[in-house]
GROMACS .gro file of C-alpha atoms in nm:
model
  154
    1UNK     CA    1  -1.119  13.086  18.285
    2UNK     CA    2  -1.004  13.362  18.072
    3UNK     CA    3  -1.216  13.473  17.775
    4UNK     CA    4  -1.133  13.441  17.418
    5UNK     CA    5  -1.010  13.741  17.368
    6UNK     CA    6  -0.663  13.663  17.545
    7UNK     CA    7  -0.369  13.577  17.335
    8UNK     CA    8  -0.171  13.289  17.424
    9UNK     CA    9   0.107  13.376  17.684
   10UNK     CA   10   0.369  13.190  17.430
   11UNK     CA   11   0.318  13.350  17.171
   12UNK     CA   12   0.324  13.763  17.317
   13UNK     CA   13   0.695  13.599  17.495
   14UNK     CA   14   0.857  13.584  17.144
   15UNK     CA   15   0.729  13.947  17.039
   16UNK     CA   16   0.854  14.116  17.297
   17UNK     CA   17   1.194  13.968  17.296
   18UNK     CA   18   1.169  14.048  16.943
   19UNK     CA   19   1.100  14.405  17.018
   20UNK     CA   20   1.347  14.451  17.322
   21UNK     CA   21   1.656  14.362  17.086
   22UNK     CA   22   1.523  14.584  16.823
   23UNK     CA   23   1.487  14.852  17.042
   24UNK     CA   24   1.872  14.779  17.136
   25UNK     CA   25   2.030  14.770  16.803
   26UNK     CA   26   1.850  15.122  16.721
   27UNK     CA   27   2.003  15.300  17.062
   28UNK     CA   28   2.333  15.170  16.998
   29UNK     CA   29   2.371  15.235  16.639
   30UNK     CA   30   2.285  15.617  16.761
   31UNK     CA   31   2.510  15.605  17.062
   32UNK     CA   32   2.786  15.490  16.839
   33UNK     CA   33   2.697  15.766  16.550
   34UNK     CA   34   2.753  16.038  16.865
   35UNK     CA   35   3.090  15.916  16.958
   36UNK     CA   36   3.182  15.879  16.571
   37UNK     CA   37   3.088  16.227  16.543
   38UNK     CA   38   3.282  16.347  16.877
   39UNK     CA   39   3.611  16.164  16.812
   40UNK     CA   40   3.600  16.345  16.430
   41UNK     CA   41   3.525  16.653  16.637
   42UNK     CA   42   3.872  16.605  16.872
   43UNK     CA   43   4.039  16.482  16.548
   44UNK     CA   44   3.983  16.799  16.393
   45UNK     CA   45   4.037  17.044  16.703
   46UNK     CA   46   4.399  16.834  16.757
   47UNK     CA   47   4.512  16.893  16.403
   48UNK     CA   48   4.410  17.281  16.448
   49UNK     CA   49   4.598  17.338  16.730
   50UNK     CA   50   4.926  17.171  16.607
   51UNK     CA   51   4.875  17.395  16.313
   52UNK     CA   52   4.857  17.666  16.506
   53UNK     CA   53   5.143  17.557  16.713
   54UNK     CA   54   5.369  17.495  16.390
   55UNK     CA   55   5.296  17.872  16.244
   56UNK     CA   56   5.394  18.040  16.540
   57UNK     CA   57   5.719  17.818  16.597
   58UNK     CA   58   5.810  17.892  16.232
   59UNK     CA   59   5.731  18.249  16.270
   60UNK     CA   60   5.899  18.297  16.599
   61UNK     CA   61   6.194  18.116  16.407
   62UNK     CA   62   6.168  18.366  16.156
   63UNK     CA   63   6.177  18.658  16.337
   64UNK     CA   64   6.473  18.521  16.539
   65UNK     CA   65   6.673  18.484  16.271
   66UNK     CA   66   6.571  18.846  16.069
   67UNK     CA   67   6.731  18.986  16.397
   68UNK     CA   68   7.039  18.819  16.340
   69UNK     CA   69   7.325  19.051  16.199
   70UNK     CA   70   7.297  19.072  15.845
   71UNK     CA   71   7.653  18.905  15.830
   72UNK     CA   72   7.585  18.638  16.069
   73UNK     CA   73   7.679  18.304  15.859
   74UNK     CA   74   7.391  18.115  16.085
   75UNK     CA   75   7.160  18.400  15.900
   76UNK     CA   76   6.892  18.194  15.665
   77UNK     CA   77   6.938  18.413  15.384
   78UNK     CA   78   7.355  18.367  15.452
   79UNK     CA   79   7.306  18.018  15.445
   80UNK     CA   80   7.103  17.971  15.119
   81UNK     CA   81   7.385  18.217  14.988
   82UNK     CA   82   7.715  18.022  15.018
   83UNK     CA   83   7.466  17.683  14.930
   84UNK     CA   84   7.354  17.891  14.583
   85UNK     CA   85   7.024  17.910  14.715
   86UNK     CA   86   6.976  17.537  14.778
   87UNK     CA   87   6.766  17.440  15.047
   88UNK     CA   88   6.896  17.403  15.415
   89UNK     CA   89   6.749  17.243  15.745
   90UNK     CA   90   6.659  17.326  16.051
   91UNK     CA   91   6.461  17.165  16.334
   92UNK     CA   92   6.156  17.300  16.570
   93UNK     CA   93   6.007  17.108  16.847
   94UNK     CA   94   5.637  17.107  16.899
   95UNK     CA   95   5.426  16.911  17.187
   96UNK     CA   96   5.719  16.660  17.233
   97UNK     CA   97   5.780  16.603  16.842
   98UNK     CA   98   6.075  16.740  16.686
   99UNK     CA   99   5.976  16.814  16.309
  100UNK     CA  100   6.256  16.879  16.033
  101UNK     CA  101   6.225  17.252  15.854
  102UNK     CA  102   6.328  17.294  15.533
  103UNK     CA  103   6.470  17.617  15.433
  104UNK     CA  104   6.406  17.730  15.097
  105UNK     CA  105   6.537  18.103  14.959
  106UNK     CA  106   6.500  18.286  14.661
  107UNK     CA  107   6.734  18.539  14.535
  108UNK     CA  108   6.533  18.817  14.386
  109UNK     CA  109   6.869  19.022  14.311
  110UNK     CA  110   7.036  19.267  14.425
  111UNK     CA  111   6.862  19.552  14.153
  112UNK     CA  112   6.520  19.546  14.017
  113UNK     CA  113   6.423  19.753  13.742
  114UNK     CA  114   6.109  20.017  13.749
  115UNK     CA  115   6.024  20.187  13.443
  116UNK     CA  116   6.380  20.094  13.316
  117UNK     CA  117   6.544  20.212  13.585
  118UNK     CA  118   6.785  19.986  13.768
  119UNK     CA  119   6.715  20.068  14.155
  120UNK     CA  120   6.861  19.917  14.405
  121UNK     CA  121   6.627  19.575  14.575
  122UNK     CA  122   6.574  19.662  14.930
  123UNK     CA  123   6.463  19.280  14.991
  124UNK     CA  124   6.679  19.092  14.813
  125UNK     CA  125   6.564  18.720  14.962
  126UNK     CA  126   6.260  18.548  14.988
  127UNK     CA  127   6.302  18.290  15.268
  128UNK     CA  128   6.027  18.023  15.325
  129UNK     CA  129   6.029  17.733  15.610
  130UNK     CA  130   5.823  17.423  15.520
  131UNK     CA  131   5.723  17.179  15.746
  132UNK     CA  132   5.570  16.841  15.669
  133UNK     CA  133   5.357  16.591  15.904
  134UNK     CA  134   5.072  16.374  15.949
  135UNK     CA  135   4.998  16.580  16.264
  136UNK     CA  136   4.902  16.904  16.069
  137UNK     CA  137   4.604  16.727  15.880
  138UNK     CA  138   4.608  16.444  15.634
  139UNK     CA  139   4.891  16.270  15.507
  140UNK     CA  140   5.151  16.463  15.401
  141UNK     CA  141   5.016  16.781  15.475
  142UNK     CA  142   5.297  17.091  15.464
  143UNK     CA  143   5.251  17.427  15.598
  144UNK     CA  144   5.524  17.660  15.458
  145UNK     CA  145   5.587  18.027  15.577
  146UNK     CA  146   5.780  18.310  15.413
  147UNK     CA  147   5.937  18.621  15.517
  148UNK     CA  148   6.098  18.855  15.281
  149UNK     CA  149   6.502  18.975  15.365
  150UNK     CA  150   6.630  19.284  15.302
  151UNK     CA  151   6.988  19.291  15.130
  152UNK     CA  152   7.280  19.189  15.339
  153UNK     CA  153   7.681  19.252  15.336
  154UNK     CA  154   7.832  19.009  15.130
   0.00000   0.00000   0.00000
């Protein structure tokens, strides 16, 4: 019937099948390697833009409080004063989440001296706001801005 050629039917059946799976396991390993890559990808854009959400809450917070009087006791730099520059707290709220601030000052005095000349420090304090959180990159990761404050009636 068939020349001698021909394979036998049962033994091409096998082969194929063998070759069908293979051909499986290679287009899902690089379908899965795509949406690896893309969740990484929204990972990354995520963490940017509660980054970017954090700096401007702690700069608005900043500039909201350098417009304070400069004998308002709610003042940053009148807080770190009566704590002896110890850190304070203060809370921002970002995308739902309410994140703890820590206030940190630095009392660079109320003179400096240039060329031995005492003169008077126009920006006395050096306040910085740090915030902490897993949502701003790995774990752990703090993003801390500063602002400088000019001298204030004590």
């Amino acid at each position: 019937m068939f020349p001698k050629t021909y394979c036998n039917i049962k033994q091409q059946a096998g082969d194929a099948l063998l070759d069908a799976l293979l051909a499986m396991v290679i287009a899902a390993i690089i379908g899965l390697g795509a949406v690896y890559a893309s969740a990484k990808a929204a990972v990354a854009q995520q963490q940017t833009l509660f980054h970017q959400l954090a700096t401007n809450a702690l700069n608005a917070r900043l500039q909201q409080d350098a417009r304070k009087a400069a004998d308002d006791s709610t003042r940053f730099s009148n807080q770190c004063s009566a704590n002896a520059q110890g850190a304070t707290t203060t809370a921002i709220t970002i995308l739902g989440q309410t994140l703890n601030v820590a206030v940190n000052c630095v009392d660079l005095g109320e003179t400096i001296t240039l060329q031995g000349n005492a003169v008077k420090n126009p920006n006395r304090w050096i306040v910085s706001l740090s915030v902490q959180s897993s949502l701003l990159g790995k774990e752990g990761s703090t993003l801390n801005i500063s602002q400088h404050y000019p001298n204030q009636a004590q």
